[in-house]
Amino acid sequence: MKRLKSMYVFVVVLLSTFTYGQESLKMFVKESKVPCQGVGPMECLQVRYDNDKEWQLFYNHIEGFNFEKGNRYELLVKRTKRQEPIPADASSYLYKLEKIISKTPVNKEKGIYDTKMILTQLNGKKINNGKAFITINNETGTISGKNGCNNFNVKFTKLSSKNQIKTAAPFGTLMACDPESMKLEQDFSAR
């Protein structure tokens, strides 16, 4: 009997170590990624959890999930607390897809919204490097992008005229880059 109790305790302890720090979450994934800044420039998923109203940037990877632009997802994911030591540039959690609850194509007329617009000409000079671009997100009221070297973001509100917006003060990164990128940034920001 003692042996059976010992075996039971051992199994319970063993199973609890496998599920330590794990929880299942319902997550919604928006139909488009947006530029964001992690360790370097990247594109992030936009997610919200079951009871959230606001979309937030998701800098992590969801193991087993293959995002397809233009589809809104409802997912069941397993979030596991990462074991120590956690690298400085890593999340405290690992995410793994358990189930795709729904995948819905979103076919709304976007116009210029949620499209990465790459600067190809400035002051009559062609630019082929793709280092300067903007994305206008109508839902969040933000304009974000890269001006040659640094990333920027600015909030906007539409004015009563359909063709006018009012912007708040922009903010962005302050990196130093190669001379060509710095010159492009200087010219881009002067307009």
Short mmCIF file of C-alpha atoms in Angstrom, two decimals:
data_model
loop_
_atom_site.label_atom_id
_atom_site.label_comp_id
_atom_site.label_asym_id
_atom_site.label_seq_id
_atom_site.Cartn_x
_atom_site.Cartn_y
_atom_site.Cartn_z
CA MET A 1 0.00 0.00 0.00
CA LYS A 2 2.88 2.37 0.85
CA ARG A 3 4.42 1.61 -2.49
CA LEU A 4 1.16 2.43 -4.30
CA LYS A 5 0.86 5.77 -2.46
CA SER A 6 4.48 6.61 -3.27
CA MET A 7 3.91 5.77 -6.92
CA TYR A 8 0.75 7.94 -6.97
CA VAL A 9 2.60 10.94 -5.47
CA PHE A 10 5.44 10.46 -7.96
CA VAL A 11 3.04 10.45 -10.94
CA VAL A 12 1.18 13.55 -9.69
CA VAL A 13 4.44 15.46 -9.19
CA LEU A 14 5.72 14.34 -12.59
CA LEU A 15 2.53 15.42 -14.38
CA SER A 16 2.46 18.78 -12.61
CA THR A 17 5.98 19.59 -13.85
CA PHE A 18 4.85 19.02 -17.44
CA THR A 19 1.95 21.46 -17.09
CA TYR A 20 3.72 24.06 -14.92
CA GLY A 21 2.87 27.55 -16.08
CA GLN A 22 0.60 26.40 -18.92
CA GLU A 23 -2.80 27.78 -19.78
CA SER A 24 -5.09 27.63 -22.78
CA LEU A 25 -6.18 30.99 -24.18
CA LYS A 26 -8.60 32.09 -26.85
CA MET A 27 -6.82 34.53 -29.15
CA PHE A 28 -8.09 36.56 -32.10
CA VAL A 29 -5.61 37.41 -34.87
CA LYS A 30 -6.26 40.36 -37.18
CA GLU A 31 -6.10 39.94 -40.95
CA SER A 32 -2.92 41.99 -41.47
CA LYS A 33 0.50 42.41 -39.89
CA VAL A 34 1.95 45.85 -39.12
CA PRO A 35 5.51 47.19 -38.94
CA CYS A 36 6.90 47.09 -35.40
CA GLN A 37 10.23 47.34 -33.61
CA GLY A 38 11.58 44.34 -31.70
CA VAL A 39 15.32 43.74 -31.57
CA GLY A 40 15.18 45.10 -35.13
CA PRO A 41 12.47 46.19 -37.55
CA MET A 42 9.91 43.45 -38.15
CA GLU A 43 6.23 42.84 -38.84
CA CYS A 44 3.96 41.88 -35.95
CA LEU A 45 0.64 40.14 -35.74
CA GLN A 46 -2.18 42.15 -34.19
CA VAL A 47 -4.00 40.14 -31.53
CA ARG A 48 -6.57 40.46 -28.80
CA TYR A 49 -7.52 37.95 -26.17
CA ASP A 50 -10.99 36.65 -25.36
CA ASN A 51 -12.26 39.62 -23.30
CA ASP A 52 -10.10 42.40 -24.77
CA LYS A 53 -11.50 45.14 -26.97
CA GLU A 54 -8.22 46.65 -28.17
CA TRP A 55 -5.81 45.04 -30.63
CA GLN A 56 -2.20 44.78 -29.45
CA LEU A 57 1.07 43.99 -31.17
CA PHE A 58 2.23 40.39 -30.81
CA TYR A 59 6.02 40.10 -31.07
CA ASN A 60 6.13 36.31 -30.54
CA HIS A 61 5.78 33.24 -32.72
CA ILE A 62 2.89 30.78 -32.38
CA GLU A 63 4.27 27.30 -32.97
CA GLY A 64 2.18 25.44 -35.55
CA PHE A 65 0.33 28.54 -36.79
CA ASN A 66 0.74 29.68 -40.40
CA PHE A 67 -0.67 33.20 -40.79
CA GLU A 68 -2.31 34.02 -44.13
CA LYS A 69 -2.90 37.73 -44.81
CA GLY A 70 -6.53 38.68 -45.41
CA ASN A 71 -7.98 36.20 -42.91
CA ARG A 72 -9.13 36.91 -39.37
CA TYR A 73 -8.53 34.01 -37.00
CA GLU A 74 -9.96 32.78 -33.74
CA LEU A 75 -7.42 30.46 -32.15
CA LEU A 76 -7.05 28.31 -29.09
CA VAL A 77 -3.40 28.53 -28.01
CA LYS A 78 -1.41 27.05 -25.18
CA ARG A 79 0.73 29.63 -23.39
CA THR A 80 3.62 28.17 -21.41
CA LYS A 81 5.88 30.07 -19.04
CA ARG A 82 9.44 29.89 -20.39
CA GLN A 83 12.02 28.22 -18.14
CA GLU A 84 14.76 30.38 -16.59
CA PRO A 85 17.10 31.84 -17.71
CA ILE A 86 15.06 33.81 -20.24
CA PRO A 87 17.10 35.59 -22.94
CA ALA A 88 16.89 39.40 -22.72
CA ASP A 89 15.23 39.70 -26.13
CA ALA A 90 12.71 36.87 -25.60
CA SER A 91 9.18 36.78 -24.26
CA SER A 92 8.43 35.19 -20.88
CA TYR A 93 6.03 32.83 -22.67
CA LEU A 94 6.00 30.30 -25.49
CA TYR A 95 2.85 29.95 -27.59
CA LYS A 96 1.63 26.80 -29.35
CA LEU A 97 -1.45 26.41 -31.52
CA GLU A 98 -3.96 23.93 -30.13
CA LYS A 99 -6.80 24.58 -32.57
CA ILE A 100 -7.99 27.02 -35.23
CA ILE A 101 -11.56 27.73 -34.11
CA SER A 102 -12.35 29.88 -37.14
CA LYS A 103 -10.66 31.42 -40.18
CA THR A 104 -12.70 34.16 -41.86
CA PRO A 105 -11.66 35.98 -45.05
CA VAL A 106 -11.90 39.75 -44.66
CA ASN A 107 -12.65 41.40 -47.99
CA LYS A 108 -13.32 45.00 -47.07
CA GLU A 109 -12.42 47.77 -49.47
CA LYS A 110 -9.18 49.12 -48.02
CA GLY A 111 -8.07 51.72 -50.52
CA ILE A 112 -4.77 53.01 -49.18
CA TYR A 113 -5.27 51.59 -45.69
CA ASP A 114 -3.27 48.64 -44.32
CA THR A 115 -1.05 48.61 -47.41
CA LYS A 116 2.71 49.02 -47.19
CA MET A 117 3.46 51.93 -49.54
CA ILE A 118 7.12 52.00 -50.55
CA LEU A 119 8.76 55.28 -51.56
CA THR A 120 10.11 54.84 -55.11
CA GLN A 121 10.90 58.45 -56.04
CA LEU A 122 11.82 61.56 -54.04
CA ASN A 123 12.65 65.01 -55.43
CA GLY A 124 12.73 63.55 -58.97
CA LYS A 125 15.27 60.88 -57.99
CA LYS A 126 14.42 57.16 -58.19
CA ILE A 127 14.84 55.10 -55.02
CA ASN A 128 15.03 51.31 -55.38
CA ASN A 129 16.07 50.13 -51.93
CA GLY A 130 12.68 49.91 -50.19
CA LYS A 131 14.15 51.62 -47.09
CA ALA A 132 11.39 54.26 -46.87
CA PHE A 133 7.74 53.27 -46.55
CA ILE A 134 4.49 54.04 -44.73
CA THR A 135 1.41 52.12 -43.67
CA ILE A 136 -1.84 53.90 -42.76
CA ASN A 137 -4.00 51.99 -40.29
CA ASN A 138 -7.51 53.44 -40.37
CA GLU A 139 -8.80 51.27 -37.51
CA THR A 140 -6.13 52.40 -35.00
CA GLY A 141 -5.72 55.88 -36.50
CA THR A 142 -1.96 55.55 -36.95
CA ILE A 143 0.58 56.16 -39.69
CA SER A 144 3.73 54.11 -39.24
CA GLY A 145 6.74 53.31 -41.33
CA LYS A 146 10.41 53.84 -41.91
CA ASN A 147 12.00 57.02 -43.27
CA GLY A 148 15.26 55.55 -44.52
CA CYS A 149 16.92 54.67 -41.23
CA ASN A 150 14.47 55.02 -38.35
CA ASN A 151 10.96 53.75 -37.69
CA PHE A 152 8.24 56.29 -36.91
CA ASN A 153 4.64 56.31 -35.75
CA VAL A 154 2.08 59.09 -35.54
CA LYS A 155 -1.60 59.18 -34.49
CA PHE A 156 -4.09 60.88 -36.80
CA THR A 157 -7.73 61.94 -36.79
CA LYS A 158 -9.86 62.53 -39.87
CA LEU A 159 -11.24 66.01 -40.30
CA SER A 160 -14.74 66.69 -41.60
CA SER A 161 -13.38 66.79 -45.14
CA LYS A 162 -12.71 63.27 -46.41
CA ASN A 163 -9.34 64.35 -47.81
CA GLN A 164 -7.79 65.88 -44.69
CA ILE A 165 -6.26 64.54 -41.49
CA LYS A 166 -4.79 66.10 -38.37
CA THR A 167 -1.73 64.44 -36.84
CA ALA A 168 -0.35 64.39 -33.32
CA ALA A 169 3.37 64.74 -32.60
CA PRO A 170 5.26 61.85 -34.22
CA PHE A 171 7.61 59.57 -32.34
CA GLY A 172 10.22 57.12 -33.53
CA THR A 173 13.58 55.48 -33.09
CA LEU A 174 16.84 57.44 -33.12
CA MET A 175 19.37 55.09 -34.69
CA ALA A 176 22.42 56.06 -36.73
CA CYS A 177 22.71 54.29 -40.07
CA ASP A 178 24.88 54.24 -43.17
CA PRO A 179 25.32 57.63 -44.93
CA GLU A 180 22.97 56.72 -47.82
CA SER A 181 20.13 55.82 -45.42
CA MET A 182 20.74 58.94 -43.31
CA LYS A 183 20.58 61.15 -46.45
CA LEU A 184 17.33 59.46 -47.52
CA GLU A 185 15.89 60.03 -44.03
CA GLN A 186 16.92 63.68 -44.10
CA ASP A 187 15.29 64.22 -47.52
CA PHE A 188 12.18 62.20 -46.58
CA SER A 189 11.67 64.12 -43.32
CA ALA A 190 12.18 67.53 -44.97
CA ARG A 191 8.97 67.19 -46.98
#
